[in-house]
Amino acid sequence: MIGCRSRNQAVESNMRLAIYPGSFDPVTNGHLDILERALAIFDHVIIAVLVNPGKPGLFSLAERVSMLQSVIGEYPKVTIESFRGLTAEFAKQRGARTLIRGLRAVSDFDAELRVALVNRRLNSELDTIFLMTSAQNLFLSSSTVKEVAQLGGDTSSFVPAMVDRRLRERFAALATQDEETKP
Ligand code: ADP
């Protein structure tokens, strides 16, 4: 019971700080939807932009952070940081005990559950809260947005205007590079 009480006190004192980790390559309206929901629960959210070894990046870490900064602007309740390494370690360093993850479909759940349990094994005080997106963002992911943009499709309803522009610029530059290197 004593252990229980001290943990609860500690949890209470940190209860309102959460980390929202992800690749954000690039930030989409789905990410912003989850962020907004998290801010209704927490006093402060640290967006942690990470390198995911399983996902090759279109934008560099610095570019992803700068896009998030432009989209979110100066907002006292949100900090944007990048990091390489374990999310569980990053949370410990920042004194946070809660991770936010978004859920789209049931298919997200299996992988997310595994990651959440591994994170808790690495940092026993860390809990993951899953927030559900609104129906209109159910199908939205950075990967889908990149595929659509690469094929010249309109992504303006999936991402903020500034990100839409950056996507078009990036794929135009990559297409020019491809042309130049063609034998
Ligand atoms: P990761 O590579 O860690 O999955 P992402 O940037 O793809 O990083 O996603 C970060 C978080 O945002 C994840 O929890 C993901 O489920 C959530 N997310 C991304 N898009 C959406 C969306 N459309 N609706 C709900 N959650 C989303």
PDB file of C-alpha atoms and ligand atoms in Angstrom, residues 20-25 28-31 34 50 52 55 100-104 108 112 131-133 137-142, ligand 1:
ATOM      1  CA  TYR A  20       3.600  12.199 -28.197  1.00  0.00           C
ATOM      2  CA  PRO A  21       6.263  10.214 -30.072  1.00  0.00           C
ATOM      3  CA  GLY A  22       6.255   9.473 -33.779  1.00  0.00           C
ATOM      4  CA  SER A  23       7.988   9.841 -37.116  1.00  0.00           C
ATOM      5  CA  PHE A  24       5.838  12.784 -38.308  1.00  0.00           C
ATOM      6  CA  ASP A  25       7.257  12.309 -41.813  1.00  0.00           C
ATOM      7  CA  THR A  28      -0.726  15.189 -41.158  1.00  0.00           C
ATOM      8  CA  ASN A  29      -4.178  16.329 -40.075  1.00  0.00           C
ATOM      9  CA  GLY A  30      -4.437  12.953 -38.288  1.00  0.00           C
ATOM     10  CA  HIS A  31      -1.464  13.828 -36.058  1.00  0.00           C
ATOM     11  CA  ILE A  34      -4.596  13.421 -31.840  1.00  0.00           C
ATOM     12  CA  LEU A  50      12.073  10.150 -33.771  1.00  0.00           C
ATOM     13  CA  ASN A  52      12.089   4.922 -36.959  1.00  0.00           C
ATOM     14  CA  LYS A  55      10.529   3.551 -42.017  1.00  0.00           C
ATOM     15  CA  ILE A 100       0.229   9.335 -26.340  1.00  0.00           C
ATOM     16  CA  ARG A 101      -0.408   7.199 -29.395  1.00  0.00           C
ATOM     17  CA  GLY A 102      -3.183   7.488 -31.924  1.00  0.00           C
ATOM     18  CA  LEU A 103      -5.338   4.604 -33.044  1.00  0.00           C
ATOM     19  CA  ARG A 104      -6.945   4.418 -36.448  1.00  0.00           C
ATOM     20  CA  ASP A 108      -3.039  -0.575 -35.397  1.00  0.00           C
ATOM     21  CA  GLU A 112       0.844  -0.600 -30.620  1.00  0.00           C
ATOM     22  CA  LEU A 131      -6.598   8.215 -28.420  1.00  0.00           C
ATOM     23  CA  MET A 132      -8.975   7.616 -31.287  1.00  0.00           C
ATOM     24  CA  THR A 133      -8.987   9.865 -34.269  1.00  0.00           C
ATOM     25  CA  ASN A 137      -8.839  10.754 -40.445  1.00  0.00           C
ATOM     26  CA  LEU A 138      -9.340   7.037 -40.081  1.00  0.00           C
ATOM     27  CA  PHE A 139      -7.488   6.186 -43.291  1.00  0.00           C
ATOM     28  CA  LEU A 140      -4.856   8.891 -43.017  1.00  0.00           C
ATOM     29  CA  SER A 141      -1.176   8.118 -42.503  1.00  0.00           C
ATOM     30  CA  SER A 142       2.056   9.853 -43.501  1.00  0.00           C
TER      31      SER A 142
HETATM   32  P1  ADP B   1       5.336   6.024 -36.055  1.00  0.00           P
HETATM   33  O1  ADP B   1       6.407   5.768 -37.069  1.00  0.00           O
HETATM   34  O2  ADP B   1       5.845   6.057 -34.646  1.00  0.00           O
HETATM   35  O3  ADP B   1       4.105   5.189 -36.210  1.00  0.00           O
HETATM   36  P2  ADP B   1       3.761   8.191 -37.136  1.00  0.00           P
HETATM   37  O4  ADP B   1       4.193   9.596 -37.379  1.00  0.00           O
HETATM   38  O5  ADP B   1       3.383   7.378 -38.307  1.00  0.00           O
HETATM   39  O6  ADP B   1       4.934   7.547 -36.313  1.00  0.00           O
HETATM   40  O7  ADP B   1       2.560   8.188 -36.117  1.00  0.00           O
HETATM   41  C1  ADP B   1       2.709   8.782 -34.831  1.00  0.00           C
HETATM   42  C2  ADP B   1       1.459   8.501 -34.030  1.00  0.00           C
HETATM   43  O8  ADP B   1       0.366   9.215 -34.599  1.00  0.00           O
HETATM   44  C3  ADP B   1       1.044   7.034 -34.004  1.00  0.00           C
HETATM   45  O9  ADP B   1       0.502   6.736 -32.733  1.00  0.00           O
HETATM   46  C4  ADP B   1      -0.021   6.949 -35.046  1.00  0.00           C
HETATM   47  O10 ADP B   1      -0.934   5.900 -34.789  1.00  0.00           O
HETATM   48  C5  ADP B   1      -0.672   8.305 -34.850  1.00  0.00           C
HETATM   49  N1  ADP B   1      -1.373   8.705 -36.065  1.00  0.00           N
HETATM   50  C6  ADP B   1      -0.869   9.031 -37.263  1.00  0.00           C
HETATM   51  N2  ADP B   1      -1.855   9.320 -38.146  1.00  0.00           N
HETATM   52  C7  ADP B   1      -3.009   9.175 -37.452  1.00  0.00           C
HETATM   53  C8  ADP B   1      -4.387   9.295 -37.785  1.00  0.00           C
HETATM   54  N3  ADP B   1      -4.795   9.601 -39.001  1.00  0.00           N
HETATM   55  N4  ADP B   1      -5.273   9.054 -36.817  1.00  0.00           N
HETATM   56  C9  ADP B   1      -4.867   8.701 -35.586  1.00  0.00           C
HETATM   57  N5  ADP B   1      -3.615   8.560 -35.204  1.00  0.00           N
HETATM   58  C10 ADP B   1      -2.696   8.787 -36.129  1.00  0.00           C
END
